[in-house]
XYZ file of C-alpha atoms in Angstrom:
494
model
C -3.079 21.982 0.420
C -2.616 24.962 -2.211
C -5.919 26.974 -3.329
C -6.846 26.627 -6.381
C -8.580 30.488 -6.940
C -6.375 33.523 -5.052
C -8.402 36.423 -3.926
C -7.518 39.250 -5.067
C -8.652 42.925 -3.318
C -10.128 45.585 -4.471
C -8.664 48.668 -5.020
C -9.296 51.900 -2.546
C -9.705 54.344 -4.412
C -9.949 57.985 -3.783
C -7.164 60.332 -2.913
C -4.685 59.214 0.008
C -2.527 60.162 2.769
C 1.054 59.648 3.749
C -0.271 56.300 4.652
C -2.136 55.590 1.453
C -5.551 56.764 3.723
C -7.888 59.412 3.368
C -7.869 62.003 6.431
C -11.319 60.359 7.262
C -9.875 57.211 7.454
C -7.723 57.512 10.060
C -10.534 58.270 12.800
C -10.086 55.960 15.592
C -12.282 52.290 15.145
C -12.643 52.467 18.813
C -15.251 55.134 18.613
C -18.796 53.649 18.260
C -18.014 49.914 18.394
C -17.864 47.053 21.045
C -14.297 45.359 20.660
C -14.582 43.177 23.808
C -15.425 39.086 22.684
C -18.594 38.012 23.236
C -17.023 36.092 26.351
C -15.977 39.031 28.642
C -19.798 40.983 27.271
C -20.519 37.758 29.061
C -18.888 38.264 32.000
C -19.863 41.843 32.846
C -23.598 40.884 32.457
C -23.064 37.837 34.915
C -21.288 40.550 37.080
C -24.275 42.911 37.031
C -26.860 40.273 37.252
C -24.522 39.983 40.253
C -24.684 43.303 41.905
C -28.278 43.201 41.518
C -28.757 40.178 43.956
C -26.217 41.975 46.326
C -27.644 42.163 49.729
C -28.292 45.823 50.908
C -25.857 46.952 54.198
C -27.844 46.445 57.574
C -29.643 49.492 58.616
C -31.661 48.710 61.553
C -34.072 45.799 62.058
C -33.402 42.027 63.457
C -30.700 40.149 61.634
C -33.782 37.967 60.880
C -35.929 40.390 59.639
C -32.908 40.649 56.951
C -32.101 37.100 56.326
C -36.005 36.796 55.198
C -36.081 39.241 52.623
C -36.322 37.728 48.969
C -33.538 39.615 48.209
C -31.641 37.202 50.210
C -33.279 34.109 48.957
C -32.269 35.372 45.108
C -28.838 35.614 46.338
C -28.552 31.751 47.428
C -30.980 30.653 44.397
C -28.306 31.941 42.251
C -25.180 31.073 44.187
C -24.920 27.185 43.155
C -25.708 27.962 39.165
C -24.153 30.867 38.507
C -21.136 31.063 40.928
C -18.803 28.323 39.050
C -19.470 30.037 35.147
C -18.161 33.288 36.842
C -15.282 32.087 38.258
C -14.547 30.665 35.501
C -14.496 32.943 33.473
C -12.635 35.385 35.324
C -9.975 33.026 35.759
C -9.484 32.657 31.955
C -9.658 36.567 31.580
C -6.633 37.018 34.584
C -4.330 33.566 32.878
C -3.218 33.243 29.043
C -5.394 29.735 29.029
C -4.952 29.197 25.379
C -1.520 27.616 24.878
C 0.076 26.795 20.892
C 2.217 24.488 20.648
C 4.419 24.078 17.325
C 6.732 21.022 16.421
C 9.852 23.176 14.844
C 10.884 22.008 11.247
C 8.608 18.474 11.822
C 9.560 16.532 9.141
C 13.365 17.775 8.859
C 13.098 17.310 12.680
C 12.043 13.275 12.534
C 14.797 12.465 10.316
C 17.246 13.948 12.276
C 15.942 11.693 15.089
C 15.719 8.588 12.869
C 19.098 9.245 11.662
C 21.839 10.793 14.274
C 24.357 11.309 11.376
C 21.495 14.193 10.169
C 21.982 16.027 13.726
C 23.125 19.838 13.415
C 23.348 19.369 9.145
C 21.064 20.945 6.739
C 18.215 18.755 5.756
C 15.225 19.258 2.942
C 12.499 16.694 2.964
C 10.269 16.418 0.049
C 9.849 15.336 -3.555
C 10.763 17.524 -6.706
C 10.379 20.511 -3.978
C 11.266 21.342 -0.164
C 7.904 19.346 2.131
C 9.973 20.838 5.504
C 13.746 22.143 6.003
C 15.572 21.963 9.079
C 16.312 25.285 10.432
C 20.584 24.908 9.660
C 18.985 25.080 6.355
C 15.987 27.901 6.822
C 19.066 30.018 8.314
C 20.638 29.903 4.935
C 17.515 30.958 3.039
C 16.253 28.228 2.128
C 11.907 28.201 2.611
C 9.153 25.480 2.757
C 7.267 24.802 -1.004
C 10.831 26.006 -2.591
C 12.238 23.685 -5.212
C 15.360 21.514 -5.035
C 16.978 23.159 -7.593
C 16.625 26.690 -6.138
C 17.338 25.035 -2.443
C 20.341 23.708 -2.889
C 21.656 26.781 -4.770
C 21.360 28.955 -1.662
C 22.684 25.503 0.478
C 25.185 23.354 -1.430
C 25.727 21.482 1.594
C 22.416 20.209 2.104
C 21.414 16.713 2.792
C 18.176 15.754 0.578
C 15.926 12.929 1.923
C 13.158 11.668 -0.210
C 10.964 11.192 3.613
C 9.713 8.529 5.814
C 6.055 9.248 5.678
C 4.955 6.859 7.899
C 7.019 7.988 10.490
C 5.252 11.217 10.877
C 1.727 10.212 12.202
C 3.438 8.179 14.792
C 5.413 11.063 16.243
C 3.230 13.324 16.455
C 0.654 11.146 18.348
C 3.450 10.524 20.648
C 3.663 14.691 21.413
C 0.039 14.897 21.769
C -0.073 11.763 24.512
C 2.337 14.276 26.299
C 0.391 17.460 25.659
C -2.923 15.066 27.110
C -1.144 14.228 30.484
C -1.117 18.429 31.052
C -4.829 18.785 29.959
C -7.130 16.838 28.507
C -8.460 19.779 26.331
C -6.104 18.976 23.061
C -6.978 20.050 19.856
C -5.366 19.180 16.524
C -4.850 21.444 14.218
C -2.361 19.905 12.190
C -0.147 16.882 11.539
C 2.226 19.359 14.409
C -0.055 22.418 15.727
C -1.382 22.014 18.325
C -4.168 24.015 20.897
C -3.809 23.816 24.625
C -6.695 25.096 26.767
C -5.931 25.254 30.842
C -8.787 27.342 31.750
C -9.554 25.860 35.400
C -6.331 24.781 36.468
C -5.333 27.814 37.796
C -4.311 25.384 41.531
C -3.243 22.519 39.378
C -0.515 24.686 38.283
C 0.251 27.898 40.193
C 3.276 28.468 38.435
C 1.855 28.355 34.700
C 5.243 29.752 32.852
C 7.083 27.381 34.998
C 5.067 24.299 33.994
C 5.040 25.369 30.346
C 9.010 25.198 30.189
C 8.876 21.679 32.098
C 6.368 20.569 29.054
C 8.567 22.245 26.548
C 11.069 20.213 28.159
C 9.425 17.076 28.578
C 8.521 16.315 24.461
C 12.649 17.359 23.624
C 13.316 15.051 26.273
C 10.698 11.863 25.013
C 10.651 12.341 21.233
C 13.633 14.279 20.606
C 11.467 16.761 18.770
C 11.640 20.754 19.555
C 8.616 22.828 20.249
C 7.942 26.432 20.476
C 5.309 27.458 23.231
C 2.786 30.466 23.111
C 0.248 31.620 25.091
C -2.309 33.986 25.218
C -5.819 34.699 26.342
C -6.853 34.392 22.296
C -5.513 31.269 19.188
C -4.352 33.933 17.220
C -2.191 35.670 19.494
C -0.927 32.079 21.073
C -0.037 30.722 17.701
C 1.818 34.530 16.435
C 3.489 34.154 20.200
C 4.686 30.606 19.350
C 6.235 31.257 15.782
C 8.090 34.680 16.633
C 11.459 32.974 18.077
C 11.536 29.548 16.449
C 13.312 26.997 16.963
C 12.208 26.413 20.893
C 10.513 29.375 20.878
C 8.220 30.106 24.409
C 6.299 33.575 24.653
C 3.402 34.588 27.313
C 1.098 37.354 26.355
C -1.024 38.630 28.949
C -4.180 39.625 29.540
C -4.539 43.001 28.171
C -1.002 43.682 26.553
C -2.150 41.958 23.354
C -2.507 45.290 21.392
C 1.134 46.373 22.361
C 2.114 42.832 21.501
C 0.932 42.565 17.853
C 1.403 46.261 16.931
C 5.443 46.377 15.689
C 4.686 42.915 14.170
C 4.189 42.828 10.326
C 0.624 41.991 8.645
C 1.940 38.813 7.188
C 2.069 37.544 10.691
C -1.989 37.792 11.232
C -3.931 34.902 11.032
C -5.880 35.240 7.921
C -3.890 37.669 5.682
C -1.711 35.790 2.700
C 0.526 37.172 0.105
C -1.754 38.731 -1.622
C -3.774 40.043 1.023
C -0.150 42.046 2.585
C 0.989 43.260 -0.768
C -3.028 44.752 -1.199
C -2.186 46.578 2.353
C 1.651 47.810 1.333
C 0.186 49.323 -1.568
C -1.162 51.676 0.568
C 1.437 52.212 3.360
C 0.341 49.590 5.694
C 2.945 47.983 6.774
C 2.553 46.461 10.694
C -0.445 45.534 12.413
C -0.578 48.429 14.609
C -1.215 50.552 11.278
C -3.977 47.721 10.304
C -5.198 49.178 13.493
C -6.080 52.606 12.592
C -7.948 51.326 9.291
C -11.745 51.731 10.341
C -13.793 48.507 9.817
C -16.354 49.700 7.335
C -13.125 50.511 4.985
C -11.574 46.712 5.351
C -14.877 45.804 4.695
C -15.258 47.454 1.992
C -11.418 46.150 0.471
C -11.337 43.265 1.061
C -15.742 41.666 1.727
C -17.220 41.363 4.476
C -16.193 38.204 6.024
C -12.375 39.017 5.540
C -12.293 42.412 6.181
C -14.272 41.642 9.485
C -11.682 38.687 10.803
C -8.737 41.125 9.829
C -10.231 43.777 12.129
C -10.781 41.661 14.819
C -7.310 39.955 14.323
C -5.561 42.660 14.473
C -6.709 43.672 17.875
C -6.203 40.216 19.088
C -9.687 39.191 19.066
C -10.334 35.839 18.072
C -13.969 33.971 19.410
C -12.583 30.670 18.672
C -12.079 27.470 20.774
C -10.347 24.935 21.573
C -12.044 22.238 19.800
C -11.806 18.578 21.467
C -12.047 15.860 18.834
C -15.581 14.915 18.032
C -16.938 13.547 14.451
C -14.950 15.241 11.203
C -17.613 17.667 9.164
C -15.606 16.368 5.998
C -13.126 13.354 5.397
C -10.123 13.445 2.456
C -7.548 11.153 1.357
C -4.901 12.304 -0.612
C -1.392 11.975 -2.106
C 1.529 13.210 -3.805
C 2.795 11.299 -7.024
C 6.529 11.498 -6.978
C 7.916 12.677 -10.213
C 4.267 12.598 -11.785
C 3.186 10.752 -13.860
C 0.081 10.203 -16.973
C -0.174 6.471 -16.140
C -4.591 6.388 -15.822
C -4.654 2.419 -14.805
C -1.861 3.865 -11.796
C -4.370 6.627 -11.712
C -7.546 4.694 -11.159
C -5.478 2.370 -8.810
C -5.281 5.254 -6.493
C -8.614 6.279 -6.472
C -9.903 3.213 -5.470
C -7.324 3.349 -2.725
C -8.645 6.747 -1.080
C -11.876 5.697 -2.073
C -11.370 2.404 0.222
C -10.297 4.485 2.881
C -12.668 7.130 2.879
C -15.321 4.803 3.126
C -14.010 2.490 5.929
C -13.385 6.300 8.263
C -17.323 6.911 7.368
C -18.501 3.599 8.500
C -15.967 3.669 11.386
C -18.173 7.401 12.189
C -21.020 5.939 10.917
C -21.875 8.942 9.223
C -22.605 9.271 5.380
C -21.170 11.150 2.563
C -23.790 13.526 0.061
C -21.263 15.458 -1.883
C -17.663 14.189 -2.900
C -14.902 16.832 -4.755
C -11.863 15.099 -7.016
C -8.829 18.060 -7.171
C -5.849 17.634 -9.226
C -2.261 19.024 -9.555
C -0.076 18.670 -12.198
C 3.439 18.623 -12.421
C 3.352 22.502 -13.434
C 1.658 23.620 -9.896
C -1.845 24.074 -12.108
C -4.497 22.692 -10.230
C -8.224 21.675 -10.960
C -10.657 20.595 -8.713
C -14.941 19.983 -8.723
C -17.669 18.609 -6.550
C -20.684 16.920 -7.199
C -23.815 15.677 -5.044
C -24.242 12.464 -5.067
C -27.318 10.468 -5.959
C -27.818 9.205 -2.381
C -25.932 9.558 0.556
C -23.228 6.492 0.476
C -20.440 4.986 3.038
C -19.667 2.369 0.292
C -16.556 2.504 -1.396
C -17.895 1.385 -4.722
C -20.238 4.398 -5.005
C -17.979 6.766 -3.988
C -15.494 5.244 -6.450
C -17.398 5.489 -9.066
C -18.485 9.282 -8.724
C -14.404 10.026 -8.319
C -14.231 8.077 -11.846
C -16.765 10.674 -13.412
C -15.189 13.516 -12.082
C -11.462 12.623 -12.768
C -12.451 11.697 -16.682
C -13.877 15.590 -16.472
C -10.444 17.090 -14.814
C -7.948 15.234 -16.116
C -7.682 17.310 -20.096
C -4.275 17.975 -20.486
C -1.417 16.222 -21.220
C 0.796 16.946 -18.355
C 1.925 14.598 -15.834
C -0.382 14.874 -12.577
C 1.813 15.110 -9.202
C -1.285 14.379 -7.280
C -4.172 13.054 -6.425
C -7.356 14.257 -3.511
C -10.853 12.630 -2.813
C -12.581 14.564 -0.187
C -16.426 14.159 1.229
C -18.855 17.095 2.537
C -21.826 17.360 4.323
C -22.188 13.851 6.288
C -24.817 13.063 7.536
C -25.332 9.824 9.924
C -26.132 6.661 8.430
C -29.832 5.791 7.752
C -29.270 2.118 6.123
C -33.258 1.480 6.546
C -33.759 3.603 3.052
C -31.946 0.930 1.378
C -33.396 -2.075 3.039
C -35.340 -3.488 -0.254
C -32.083 -2.484 -1.732
C -31.107 -6.670 -2.688
C -27.329 -4.951 -4.336
C -27.210 -2.113 -1.597
C -27.614 -4.852 1.164
C -24.995 -7.185 -0.745
C -22.651 -4.469 -0.478
C -23.289 -3.773 3.364
C -22.514 -6.966 4.017
C -19.682 -7.235 2.793
C -18.046 -3.940 3.602
C -19.086 -5.081 7.453
C -16.977 -8.322 6.905
C -14.152 -6.473 4.954
C -13.576 -3.799 7.968
C -13.646 -7.056 10.604
C -11.279 -8.366 8.397
C -9.280 -5.010 8.592
C -9.926 -4.522 12.256
C -8.740 -7.341 13.156
C -5.908 -8.969 10.821
C -4.906 -5.143 9.184
C -5.767 -2.942 6.133
C -3.252 -5.104 4.196
C -5.135 -8.128 5.051
C -8.085 -7.275 2.481
C -7.291 -5.827 -1.024
C -9.557 -5.302 -4.124
C -7.610 -5.623 -7.714
C -5.884 -2.393 -8.087
C -4.336 -2.479 -4.632
C -2.261 -4.855 -5.620
C -0.861 -3.308 -7.814
C -0.132 -0.642 -5.892
C 1.769 -2.805 -3.318
C 4.546 -2.914 -5.840
C 5.014 1.665 -5.968
C 4.339 1.943 -2.030
C 5.534 0.144 0.777
C 2.899 -0.970 3.480
C 1.889 -0.957 7.157
C -0.600 -2.581 9.382
C -2.647 0.678 8.514
C -2.244 0.634 4.731
C 0.193 2.187 2.129
C 2.799 4.278 3.059
C 1.901 7.136 0.963
C 3.142 10.941 0.922
C 0.977 12.633 1.452
C -0.629 11.863 5.063
C -4.578 11.675 5.173
C -6.801 14.081 6.822
C -9.816 14.223 8.595
C -11.283 17.152 9.754
């Protein structure tokens, strides 16, 4: 989703050297700083602890006397509780156990699988702008988010398809299930974007590289989709490695080679550096990650702020403390859609708000959660965006209460006489469902029983078995599937 506000980096003033830095700034950032991530520091602490428990060499005395020493007892007590964690850390350091799998040109590739006549031809997917382009089109200069007018001028023979969004989530699920046959530690970062953790699988996969190539080939054989694979010790390096040689890219960055691998790459490849930050660095003569690494951390923090500066400094060295996250209860839920051509029909937009609120309410009840904060985002056809959040009077998972708050925000945000092309609702600050707070509220109890029965009917007969009034009107504009309406943008739960 597009951000509404872009943060521009403040200028670095003062006299500059050949790379746009002060002479004193070119001091090596290595001095006086710990560059190892916390896991490695813990590993060294465990090694030191192991050395303290090591028995001294035998120098006289009976073996029985030596075995009865307190040091030996401590060593035996340490062994069962510490050895497994120490072994896993050592294995993770020797193996690039984090793997990033990225489906190549996902939407366009799915369209080519569904329609074999499109294979080998430049394909553009989207409405108004390019949501996805096949590599046949990308090789001719077409880029994602480019308008169709510009894309067709660059590639006149491109075939435009509106997109069959009902199939994309199904193909993503098929890819995820194949990945889970290799390791249970699979994190879905996006619809076509996965992280895997192979730590502790060295005996299961003695030939690590061959296994990853087999995984790549199996996905292609069973789904028809090509994927790019990158393996490294951290997420940030693995994601860069997978995206270097697409399509069907394959790159393994062994531990200790991260800085050498990153040094010649442009700074735009680094996770967390957008066009604004890249332009600010280019003005100061910093074009590669290797040059970025020469800038001391205090200078980056002064230029980009505490959080961004710290992150850029770490990512330039391949450091990333993020672990592969297993599926868990979402921290926020959002539902959104893009409207083809845009609209100013408030009745139609009201129906969309109602449907999106229903989907959010059903998801919250499925996870046993209530939302404390709700936000609405609008994007007009001229790309102007408006977004606002409010704190709800009480935590809720009732779609009617969510809808009332969404309508209130929509009225405040829809102030321009311009058609809207994107509308979304999100809820945050989730907490456990505490229905006991509403036991003596007659209306809330009636709503609770109604929602429970609606969820039960939909669970048995499909989402389309029960609709509110305006939801019926949406069927004239959207196709249906067992899980609901076929919207232009897949729903998100984070």
